[in-house]
C-alpha cells in the first residue's frame, strides 16, 4: 500500500547483515503552554536517523503519565489521533535501534514503571556495559518491577527499575555522594530555586547513576518533573535548549532547531538536571571524564548538528580534505556514496581541485534501516537505494568517497555498479580509519570476525571490493577534522582503546558472540 507520507509501508525484511546500525534518539520537553506531544513528535522525527526500529512518546499532565509506543518509524507509529490523546505539560520521546534486548514491542521506549511516589517514564540513548550485574541487583536484591517484571530485556528497563527503587537503594548500600544532595548541586548565580525542595527522583538518581557503567544519555520524568542525565564520559551527544516558554532536551542540536528551541548548552558528562515549574536545577553525580564518540563526527550525527562546539558538516568536509592530502590520485571526477559520504566527497573535491559530480542517485525514501541485507539481499538493497548515472560515469576515472567501511558490502557493490556503468577507473577513499573493533557503547557494529579490516590489510580490502586503489583517513586526520582534543574522544572501534572497561565475556551488542579478555583493554 502506498502511504500518504511517501514512506514505505513496511520495513524491507532483508535480515541479519546490516551496515553500521545507528543508535537511539532521545527528546524531552517541558512547556506547559505548548502542544508537548507534537513538539516531541517533531523532535524524534528529526532524530529518526539514530533509530528506526521503534518509536514512542510519554506525556504527563501533572497527574498521570501516558505512553504510546510501537515498532516502526516515527511516521508509522504516530498519527493525529494518537498525538491528540497525549496531552500534558511535559513529554519525552524515543526512536530506538536495539543494542541490548531484542527488537520487540516490550523493549520499545519510553519505558514505564513505578517511581516510588508515582510513575517514572524513561528513554535512553547509549548502552550499558554492566547490564548483567545490574540485572542481578534488580532481580535478587531489589525485586523486579515495572517493565523488567513484564519481560523487557533492555538495559534501559533496568535503569527504570533501579531509579524507581526508592529507599531500598539505601538498604543495599547504594549511598548518596558525600555531602548528600546539597553537595551535589551546581548552584547558578542568583539561583532562585534555593528554597525549593529537590525533585523527588534526584535522590534516587544520585544513588543510582554512579553505578551505571557505559554510555547513557537519559531523559525521564515523573508526573511533575522532567530529568536528564549524561554518563561521565559523555559518549553520546546530549543538549539543552530553550523554548519561548519552556525547555527542550535532545540527542542532537538539529532536533532543537526543528522545534524552534535555541541551544543553551550541552548537558555535561556526569551531570543530572531536573526541570519543573520553578525552573532548572543542575547536579553533578560524577566528575566529567569526556570520551565523546568519534564516529558521531564521521557518520552517526546529522550533518546539521553541532557536537562539542563543532559543526558536523564542517568536520566531514575537513575529513574529506585531509583524505585528499593523505591519499591523492589522478582522476576526472570525485563523487560521493550518499548519504553520509557526501560532505567528505565535497571536501575531497575542494582540496584536490578535481570536480565533484553526483554519480549515484539515492532513493530518498530508503533510509538506513531499509538496508539490512544478507549477501544476496544486500545487493538488491543497495541497488534499491543507489543507482549510478551512466552519462556522468562512463569512461571516467572516478574517486568514490564514503565515510566508512564496516563489512565492505556497500563499497563492493558500489564499485561493481560503477564498473557496469562504464567507469574507466574506480578509486575508493574512506573518510575514517579502518573499523577494527566492535562498539559496546550504543552502536551495533559487527563482531571482529565480520569487520573486514580486522582480517585484511588495505591492499587485501582493495582487492576484495575490486577497486583500483583504496585509501583510508588516518586517526590523526580524523581527530584534527573533528576539532576535538584526542583525549576527549572515544575511538575504540578504530584503535581498540576502550575508555570504559568491558568485562570479559560481555556480548557484543546485537547478541552476536562475546568478547574475550584479550580483545579489550581494561581501564
Ligand atoms: O561496509 P558496510 O558494511 O557496507 O558499511 C558501511 C556503509 O554503511 C553506512 O551507510 P548506510 O547505508 O548505513 O547509511 P547512509 O545512507 O547514511 O550512508 C556507511 O555510510 C557506509 O556507506
Ligand atoms: N542504541 C541505543 O541507544 C539503544 C538504547 C538501549 N541500549 C536499547 O537497546 O534499547
Ligand atoms: S567504539 Fe566507536 S562507535 Fe563506539 S563509541 Fe567509541 S568511537 Fe563511537
Ligand atoms: Mg553510507
Coordinates of C-alpha atoms and ligand atoms in Angstrom, one line a residue:
X1 CA 0.0 0.0 0.0
X2 CA 1.3 3.5 -0.8
X3 CA 1.5 5.7 2.2
X4 CA 0.4 9.3 2.1
X5 CA 3.7 10.4 3.6
X6 CA 5.7 8.7 1.0
X7 CA 7.4 6.3 3.4
X8 CA 7.5 2.6 2.6
X9 CA 4.6 0.9 4.4
X10 CA 6.8 -1.9 5.6
X11 CA 10.4 -2.5 6.5
X12 CA 12.2 -4.5 3.9
X13 CA 12.9 -7.8 5.5
X14 CA 16.5 -8.0 4.4
X15 CA 17.7 -9.7 7.5
X16 CA 20.9 -10.1 9.6
X17 CA 23.8 -8.5 8.0
X18 CA 23.4 -4.8 8.5
X19 CA 25.7 -1.8 7.8
X20 CA 26.7 0.0 10.9
X21 CA 23.4 0.5 12.7
X22 CA 22.6 3.7 14.3
X23 CA 21.7 4.1 17.9
X24 CA 18.8 5.9 19.6
X25 CA 17.5 9.4 19.6
X26 CA 16.1 10.9 22.8
X27 CA 14.0 14.1 23.2
X28 CA 12.3 15.8 26.1
X29 CA 10.2 18.9 26.5
X30 CA 8.9 21.0 29.5
X31 CA 6.4 23.5 28.1
X32 CA 3.1 23.8 29.9
X33 CA 1.6 26.1 27.3
X34 CA 2.6 24.1 24.3
X35 CA 1.4 21.0 22.5
X36 CA 4.2 18.9 24.0
X37 CA 3.3 15.7 22.2
X38 CA 3.5 17.3 18.8
X39 CA 6.8 19.0 19.7
X40 CA 8.2 15.7 20.8
X41 CA 6.9 14.0 17.6
X42 CA 8.8 16.6 15.6
X43 CA 11.8 16.1 17.9
X44 CA 12.0 12.3 17.4
X45 CA 11.2 12.7 13.7
X46 CA 14.3 14.9 13.4
X47 CA 16.3 12.1 15.2
X48 CA 14.9 9.3 13.1
X49 CA 18.3 8.6 11.6
X50 CA 19.5 7.5 15.0
X51 CA 17.0 4.7 15.5
X52 CA 14.4 3.3 13.1
X53 CA 13.1 0.2 14.8
X54 CA 10.5 1.6 17.3
X55 CA 9.3 4.9 18.5
X56 CA 7.4 6.2 21.5
X57 CA 6.2 9.3 23.4
X58 CA 5.2 9.7 27.0
X59 CA 3.4 12.7 28.3
X60 CA 2.5 13.9 31.8
X61 CA -0.5 16.2 32.7
X62 CA 0.7 16.6 36.3
X63 CA -1.5 13.7 37.5
X64 CA -0.8 10.8 35.3
X65 CA 1.7 9.7 32.7
X66 CA 0.6 8.1 29.4
X67 CA 2.9 6.3 27.0
X68 CA 2.3 5.4 23.4
X69 CA 4.9 3.3 21.5
X70 CA 5.2 0.7 18.8
X71 CA 7.6 -0.9 16.4
X72 CA 8.3 1.1 13.3
X73 CA 9.3 4.5 12.1
X74 CA 8.0 7.6 13.9
X75 CA 5.7 8.3 10.9
X76 CA 4.4 4.8 11.1
X77 CA 3.8 4.7 14.8
X78 CA 2.0 8.1 15.3
X79 CA -1.0 9.7 13.6
X80 CA -3.1 12.7 14.6
X81 CA -5.4 10.6 16.7
X82 CA -2.5 9.1 18.8
X83 CA -1.0 12.6 19.3
X84 CA -4.4 14.1 20.3
X85 CA -4.6 11.6 23.1
X86 CA -1.2 12.6 24.6
X87 CA -1.8 15.8 26.5
X88 CA 0.2 17.5 29.2
X89 CA 2.9 20.0 30.2
X90 CA 5.9 17.7 29.7
X91 CA 6.8 14.9 27.3
X92 CA 9.7 12.6 26.5
X93 CA 10.2 10.7 23.2
X94 CA 12.5 8.0 21.8
X95 CA 13.5 6.5 18.4
X96 CA 15.1 3.1 19.0
X97 CA 17.8 1.0 17.5
X98 CA 18.2 -2.1 19.7
X99 CA 21.6 -2.7 21.2
X100 CA 20.6 -4.6 24.4
X101 CA 17.4 -6.6 24.2
X102 CA 15.6 -7.7 21.0
X103 CA 13.7 -5.5 18.6
X104 CA 10.3 -6.4 20.2
X105 CA 7.4 -4.3 21.4
X106 CA 8.2 -5.0 25.1
X107 CA 11.6 -3.3 24.6
X108 CA 10.3 -0.1 22.8
X109 CA 10.8 3.1 24.8
X110 CA 9.9 5.2 26.8
X111 CA 9.9 2.5 29.5
X112 CA 7.3 2.9 32.2
X113 CA 7.5 1.8 35.9
X114 CA 6.6 2.8 39.5
X115 CA 8.7 5.7 40.7
X116 CA 8.2 5.3 44.5
X117 CA 5.9 8.3 44.5
X118 CA 4.1 7.8 41.2
X119 CA 5.2 6.8 37.8
X120 CA 8.5 7.0 36.0
X121 CA 8.9 7.1 32.2
X122 CA 12.4 6.9 30.8
X123 CA 14.2 6.9 27.5
X124 CA 17.9 6.1 26.8
X125 CA 20.5 6.6 24.1
X126 CA 23.6 4.5 24.7
X127 CA 24.4 1.1 26.0
X128 CA 25.5 -0.1 29.5
X129 CA 28.4 -2.4 29.9
X130 CA 27.4 -3.8 33.4
X131 CA 23.9 -4.9 32.4
X132 CA 24.5 -8.4 33.8
X133 CA 25.5 -7.1 37.3
X134 CA 22.6 -4.6 37.3
X135 CA 20.1 -7.3 36.4
X136 CA 21.3 -9.3 39.4
X137 CA 20.9 -6.3 41.7
X138 CA 17.3 -5.7 40.4
X139 CA 16.2 -9.3 40.4
X140 CA 18.0 -10.6 43.5
X141 CA 18.2 -7.5 45.8
X142 CA 15.5 -5.0 44.8
X143 CA 12.8 -7.1 43.3
X144 CA 11.8 -6.8 39.7
X145 CA 9.4 -4.0 38.9
X146 CA 7.9 -2.2 36.0
X147 CA 8.8 -3.4 32.6
X148 CA 11.6 -5.7 33.8
X149 CA 8.9 -7.7 35.7
X150 CA 6.8 -7.8 32.5
X151 CA 9.7 -9.2 30.4
X152 CA 11.5 -6.3 29.0
X153 CA 15.2 -7.2 28.4
X154 CA 16.8 -3.9 27.8
X155 CA 19.5 -2.2 29.9
X156 CA 17.0 0.8 29.8
X157 CA 14.3 -1.1 31.7
X158 CA 16.8 -1.9 34.4
X159 CA 17.7 1.8 34.8
X160 CA 14.0 2.5 35.2
X161 CA 13.6 -0.3 37.8
X162 CA 16.7 1.0 39.7
X163 CA 15.6 4.6 39.7
X164 CA 12.1 3.5 41.0
X165 CA 13.5 1.5 43.9
X166 CA 13.4 4.5 46.4
X167 CA 14.5 3.7 49.9
X168 CA 15.6 0.1 49.0
X169 CA 18.6 1.7 47.4
X170 CA 19.9 2.8 50.8
X171 CA 19.3 -0.7 52.2
X172 CA 21.5 -2.3 49.6
X173 CA 24.3 0.3 50.3
X174 CA 23.9 2.5 47.3
X175 CA 24.7 5.6 49.2
X176 CA 24.4 9.3 48.3
X177 CA 27.6 11.0 47.4
X178 CA 29.5 12.6 50.3
X179 CA 27.7 15.7 51.5
X180 CA 24.4 14.4 50.1
X181 CA 22.1 16.1 47.6
X182 CA 23.1 19.7 48.6
X183 CA 26.8 19.0 47.9
X184 CA 26.0 17.5 44.5
X185 CA 24.1 20.7 43.5
X186 CA 25.7 23.0 40.9
X187 CA 24.5 26.4 42.0
X188 CA 24.0 29.1 39.4
X189 CA 24.4 32.8 40.0
X190 CA 21.3 34.3 41.8
X191 CA 19.7 30.9 41.9
X192 CA 16.0 31.4 42.5
X193 CA 15.4 27.8 43.3
X194 CA 17.3 27.6 46.6
X195 CA 14.1 27.4 48.6
X196 CA 12.5 24.7 46.5
X197 CA 13.0 21.1 47.7
X198 CA 14.8 18.9 45.2
X199 CA 12.6 17.0 42.7
X200 CA 11.6 13.5 44.0
X201 CA 13.8 11.4 41.8
X202 CA 17.0 13.4 42.5
X203 CA 17.9 11.4 45.5
X204 CA 17.4 8.0 43.7
X205 CA 19.3 9.4 40.7
X206 CA 22.3 10.4 42.8
X207 CA 22.3 6.9 44.3
X208 CA 21.9 5.0 41.0
X209 CA 23.7 6.9 38.3
X210 CA 27.2 6.4 39.6
X211 CA 26.5 2.6 39.4
X212 CA 25.7 2.6 35.7
X213 CA 28.7 1.8 33.5
X214 CA 28.8 2.5 29.8
X215 CA 27.1 5.1 27.7
X216 CA 23.8 6.8 28.6
X217 CA 22.0 10.0 27.6
X218 CA 18.8 9.7 29.6
X219 CA 15.5 11.7 29.5
X220 CA 13.0 10.7 32.2
X221 CA 10.1 12.2 34.1
X222 CA 7.6 11.7 36.9
X223 CA 4.3 13.4 37.0
X224 CA 5.7 16.8 37.9
X225 CA 9.3 16.9 36.8
X226 CA 11.5 16.3 33.8
X227 CA 15.0 15.0 34.2
X228 CA 18.1 14.5 32.1
X229 CA 21.4 12.7 32.8
X230 CA 24.5 12.0 30.8
X231 CA 27.2 9.5 31.5
X232 CA 30.6 10.8 32.9
X233 CA 32.3 10.0 29.5
X234 CA 29.6 11.9 27.6
X235 CA 29.8 9.2 24.9
X236 CA 26.6 10.1 23.2
X237 CA 25.7 13.7 22.4
X238 CA 23.0 15.5 24.5
X239 CA 21.9 19.1 24.5
X240 CA 19.7 21.5 26.4
X241 CA 17.5 24.0 24.6
X242 CA 15.2 26.9 25.5
X243 CA 11.7 27.3 24.1
X244 CA 9.9 30.6 24.4
X245 CA 8.1 29.3 27.5
X246 CA 9.9 26.1 28.4
X247 CA 12.8 23.8 27.9
X248 CA 13.8 21.1 25.5
X249 CA 16.4 18.2 25.7
X250 CA 17.7 16.4 22.6
X251 CA 20.3 14.0 21.4
X252 CA 21.3 16.5 18.7
X253 CA 21.1 20.2 18.2
X254 CA 19.3 19.7 14.9
X255 CA 16.3 18.5 16.8
X256 CA 16.3 21.7 18.8
X257 CA 16.4 23.8 15.6
X258 CA 13.4 21.9 14.2
X259 CA 11.2 22.6 17.2
X260 CA 12.2 26.2 17.4
X261 CA 14.3 25.9 20.5
X262 CA 17.6 27.8 20.9
X263 CA 20.6 25.8 22.0
X264 CA 21.6 26.7 25.6
X265 CA 24.5 24.3 26.1
X266 CA 25.5 20.6 26.1
X267 CA 24.5 18.6 29.1
X268 CA 27.8 18.0 30.8
X269 CA 29.3 14.5 31.2
X270 CA 28.4 13.4 34.7
X271 CA 25.6 16.0 35.0
X272 CA 22.0 15.5 36.2
X273 CA 19.3 18.1 35.5
X274 CA 15.8 18.5 36.8
X275 CA 13.2 20.8 35.3
X276 CA 9.9 21.8 36.8
X277 CA 7.5 24.8 37.2
X278 CA 10.2 26.7 39.2
X279 CA 13.0 26.3 36.6
X280 CA 16.0 24.2 36.1
X281 CA 18.5 22.7 38.5
X282 CA 21.8 21.0 37.9
X283 CA 23.6 18.4 39.9
X284 CA 26.9 16.5 39.5
X285 CA 26.8 12.8 40.1
X286 CA 30.3 12.0 38.9
X287 CA 33.4 14.0 37.7
X288 CA 33.4 14.6 33.9
X289 CA 36.0 12.4 32.0
X290 CA 34.8 13.1 28.5
X291 CA 35.2 10.5 25.7
X292 CA 32.8 11.6 23.0
X293 CA 32.2 9.1 20.2
X294 CA 34.4 10.0 17.2
X295 CA 32.0 8.0 15.0
X296 CA 29.3 10.7 15.6
X297 CA 31.6 13.1 13.7
X298 CA 32.2 10.5 10.9
X299 CA 28.7 9.1 10.3
X300 CA 26.1 9.0 13.0
X301 CA 25.0 12.5 13.7
X302 CA 23.1 14.6 11.3
X303 CA 25.4 17.0 9.2
X304 CA 23.4 20.0 10.5
X305 CA 24.2 19.1 14.2
X306 CA 26.9 20.6 16.3
X307 CA 28.8 18.4 18.9
X308 CA 31.4 19.8 21.2
X309 CA 31.0 23.2 19.6
X310 CA 31.9 21.8 16.2
X311 CA 29.8 21.6 13.1
X312 CA 29.4 18.1 11.9
X313 CA 29.3 19.0 8.2
X314 CA 32.4 21.1 8.6
X315 CA 34.2 18.2 10.3
X316 CA 33.2 15.9 7.5
X317 CA 34.3 18.3 4.8
X318 CA 37.7 18.6 6.6
X319 CA 37.9 14.9 6.9
X320 CA 37.5 14.8 3.1
X321 CA 40.1 17.5 2.6
X322 CA 42.6 15.7 4.8
X323 CA 41.9 12.5 2.9
X324 CA 42.7 14.2 -0.4
X325 CA 46.1 15.3 1.1
X326 CA 46.8 11.9 2.6
X327 CA 45.7 9.8 -0.5
X328 CA 45.8 11.9 -3.7
X329 CA 45.2 10.2 -7.0
X330 CA 44.8 11.4 -10.6
X331 CA 41.1 11.3 -11.7
X332 CA 38.4 13.0 -13.7
X333 CA 35.8 13.5 -11.0
X334 CA 35.1 13.0 -7.3
X335 CA 31.8 11.5 -6.3
X336 CA 30.1 10.5 -3.0
X337 CA 28.5 7.4 -1.7
X338 CA 25.3 9.0 -0.5
X339 CA 24.1 9.9 2.1
X340 CA 26.8 10.1 4.7
X341 CA 29.7 10.2 2.3
X342 CA 28.6 13.4 0.6
X343 CA 30.2 16.1 2.8
X344 CA 33.6 14.3 2.8
X345 CA 33.4 13.9 -1.0
X346 CA 32.8 17.7 -1.4
X347 CA 35.8 18.3 0.9
X348 CA 38.0 16.0 -1.1
X349 CA 37.0 17.7 -4.4
X350 CA 37.6 21.2 -2.9
X351 CA 41.1 20.2 -1.7
X352 CA 42.2 18.2 -4.8
X353 CA 40.7 20.6 -7.3
X354 CA 39.1 17.7 -9.1
X355 CA 35.4 18.4 -10.0
X356 CA 32.6 17.0 -7.8
X357 CA 29.7 15.4 -9.5
X358 CA 26.7 13.3 -8.4
X359 CA 27.4 10.0 -9.9
X360 CA 25.0 8.0 -7.8
X361 CA 21.4 8.8 -7.1
X362 CA 20.0 7.8 -3.7
X363 CA 16.3 6.9 -3.4
X364 CA 15.1 9.5 -0.8
X365 CA 12.6 7.1 0.6
X366 CA 15.1 4.4 1.6
X367 CA 16.6 5.1 4.9
X368 CA 19.4 3.5 6.9
X369 CA 17.2 0.7 8.3
X370 CA 15.8 -0.3 5.0
X371 CA 19.0 -1.9 4.0
X372 CA 19.6 -4.8 6.4
X373 CA 21.0 -7.3 3.9
X374 CA 22.0 -10.9 3.7
X375 CA 24.7 -11.1 1.0
X376 CA 22.1 -11.7 -1.8
X377 CA 19.5 -9.2 -0.5
X378 CA 22.2 -6.7 0.3
X379 CA 22.9 -6.4 -3.4
X380 CA 19.3 -5.8 -4.1
X381 CA 19.0 -3.4 -1.2
X382 CA 21.9 -1.4 -2.4
X383 CA 20.5 -1.3 -5.9
X384 CA 17.2 -0.2 -4.5
X385 CA 19.0 2.6 -2.6
X386 CA 21.7 3.7 -5.0
X387 CA 21.7 3.9 -8.8
X388 CA 24.6 5.1 -10.9
X389 CA 24.2 7.8 -13.6
X390 CA 25.7 6.3 -16.7
X391 CA 26.1 9.6 -18.5
X392 CA 28.3 11.0 -15.8
X393 CA 30.3 7.9 -15.1
X394 CA 31.1 6.4 -18.5
X395 CA 34.7 6.4 -19.5
X396 CA 35.7 8.5 -16.4
X397 CA 38.4 7.9 -13.8
X398 CA 36.4 8.1 -10.5
X399 CA 37.3 8.9 -6.9
X400 CA 34.4 7.5 -4.8
X401 CA 34.3 8.8 -1.2
X402 CA 32.4 7.1 1.6
X403 CA 32.6 7.8 5.3
X404 CA 33.3 4.2 6.5
X405 CA 33.8 0.6 5.5
X406 CA 32.4 -1.9 8.0
X407 CA 32.0 -5.2 6.2
X408 CA 32.7 -3.8 2.8
X409 CA 29.3 -4.6 1.3
X410 CA 28.5 -1.1 0.3
X411 CA 31.8 -0.4 -1.5
X412 CA 31.9 -3.8 -3.1
X413 CA 28.5 -3.1 -4.6
X414 CA 29.2 0.5 -5.5
X415 CA 32.4 -0.4 -7.3
X416 CA 30.6 -3.1 -9.3
X417 CA 27.8 -0.8 -10.2
X418 CA 30.2 1.9 -11.3
X419 CA 32.2 -0.5 -13.5
X420 CA 28.9 -1.8 -15.0
X421 CA 28.0 1.8 -15.8
X422 CA 31.3 2.2 -17.7
X423 CA 33.8 3.7 -15.3
X424 CA 37.4 3.6 -16.5
X425 CA 38.9 3.5 -13.0
X426 CA 37.4 3.4 -9.5
X427 CA 39.5 4.8 -6.6
X428 CA 37.8 4.4 -3.2
X429 CA 38.6 6.9 -0.5
X430 CA 37.2 6.5 3.1
X431 CA 37.0 9.5 5.4
X432 CA 37.7 7.5 8.6
X433 CA 40.3 4.9 9.7
X434 CA 39.6 1.2 9.3
X435 CA 37.0 -0.1 11.7
X436 CA 38.8 -2.8 13.6
X437 CA 36.9 -3.3 16.9
X438 CA 33.2 -3.7 18.0
X439 CA 31.4 -0.9 19.8
X440 CA 29.8 -1.5 23.2
X441 CA 28.5 2.0 23.7
X442 CA 25.4 2.2 21.6
X443 CA 26.2 1.2 18.1
X444 CA 25.6 -2.3 16.8
X445 CA 28.8 -2.8 14.9
X446 CA 29.7 -6.3 13.8
X447 CA 31.8 -8.8 15.7
X448 CA 35.5 -8.7 14.9
X449 CA 35.1 -11.6 12.6
X450 CA 32.6 -9.7 10.5
X451 CA 34.7 -6.5 10.3
X452 CA 36.6 -6.6 7.0
X453 CA 39.5 -4.6 8.3
X454 CA 40.1 -6.9 11.3
X455 CA 41.3 -9.7 9.0
X456 CA 42.5 -7.9 5.9
X457 CA 45.0 -5.1 5.3
X458 CA 44.2 -2.2 3.0
X459 CA 45.6 -3.9 -0.2
X460 CA 43.5 -7.0 0.5
X461 CA 40.4 -5.0 1.1
X462 CA 41.1 -3.1 -2.1
X463 CA 41.2 -6.4 -4.0
X464 CA 38.1 -7.7 -2.2
X465 CA 36.0 -4.7 -3.2
X466 CA 37.6 -4.7 -6.7
X467 CA 38.7 -1.1 -6.6
X468 CA 41.8 0.3 -8.5
X469 CA 43.0 1.8 -5.3
X470 CA 41.9 2.4 -1.7
X471 CA 42.9 4.9 0.9
X472 CA 41.6 5.5 4.5
X473 CA 41.9 8.7 6.5
X474 CA 44.4 8.4 9.4
X475 CA 43.4 8.7 13.0
X476 CA 45.3 12.0 13.3
X477 CA 43.5 13.3 10.2
X478 CA 40.1 12.3 11.7
X479 CA 40.8 13.8 15.1
X480 CA 42.1 17.1 13.6
X481 CA 39.0 17.4 11.5
X482 CA 36.7 16.8 14.5
X483 CA 38.2 19.8 16.2
X484 CA 38.4 17.9 19.5
X485 CA 41.2 17.1 21.8
X486 CA 42.0 13.4 21.2
X487 CA 42.0 12.7 24.9
X488 CA 38.3 13.7 25.0
X489 CA 37.2 11.3 22.2
X490 CA 36.3 7.6 22.2
X491 CA 38.0 6.0 19.2
X492 CA 37.8 2.4 20.4
X493 CA 36.4 1.0 17.2
X494 CA 39.4 2.4 15.4
X495 CA 42.2 1.7 17.9
X496 CA 40.8 -0.8 20.4
X497 CA 41.4 1.5 23.3
X498 CA 38.1 1.4 25.2
X499 CA 37.7 4.3 27.6
X500 CA 35.3 2.3 29.7
X501 CA 36.4 -1.2 30.7
X502 CA 34.5 -4.0 29.0
X503 CA 34.2 -7.1 31.3
X504 CA 35.4 -10.2 29.6
X505 CA 32.5 -12.2 28.3
X506 CA 30.4 -9.2 27.5
X507 CA 28.3 -10.0 24.5
X508 CA 28.8 -7.7 21.5
X509 CA 25.6 -5.5 21.2
X510 CA 23.1 -7.2 19.0
X511 CA 23.6 -10.5 20.7
X512 CA 26.4 -11.6 18.4
X513 CA 29.2 -13.5 20.2
X514 CA 31.2 -12.3 23.2
X515 CA 34.4 -10.5 23.8
X516 CA 37.3 -12.3 25.5
X517 CA 39.6 -10.6 27.9
X518 CA 42.3 -10.5 25.1
X519 CA 40.2 -8.3 22.9
X520 CA 39.7 -5.4 25.2
X521 CA 41.9 -3.2 27.3
X522 CA 40.7 -2.8 30.9
X523 CA 40.9 0.7 32.5
Ligands
LIG1 O1 30.9 -1.6 4.7 P1 29.5 -1.7 5.1 O2 29.2 -2.8 6.0 O3 28.6 -1.7 3.8 O4 29.0 -0.4 5.9 C1 29.4 0.9 5.6 C2 28.3 1.7 5.0 O5 27.2 1.8 5.8 C3 26.8 3.2 6.0 O6 25.8 3.6 5.1 P2 24.3 3.4 5.4 O7 23.7 2.8 4.2 O8 24.0 2.8 6.7 O9 23.7 4.9 5.6 P3 23.9 6.3 4.8 O10 22.8 6.4 3.8 O11 23.7 7.3 5.9 O12 25.2 6.4 4.2 C4 28.1 4.0 5.8 O13 27.8 5.3 5.4 C5 28.8 3.2 4.7 O14 28.3 3.6 3.4
LIG2 N1 21.0 2.4 20.5 C1 20.6 2.8 21.7 O1 21.0 3.8 22.2 C2 19.8 1.7 22.4 C3 19.4 2.0 23.8 C4 19.2 0.7 24.6 N2 20.5 0.2 24.9 C5 18.3 -0.3 23.9 O2 18.8 -1.2 23.4 O3 17.1 0.0 23.8
LIG3 S1 33.7 2.4 19.9 FE1 33.5 3.7 18.0 S2 31.3 3.9 17.6 FE2 31.5 3.1 19.7 S3 31.5 4.9 21.0 FE3 33.6 4.5 20.6 S4 34.1 5.7 18.7 FE4 31.9 5.6 18.9
LIG4 MG1 26.6 5.0 3.6

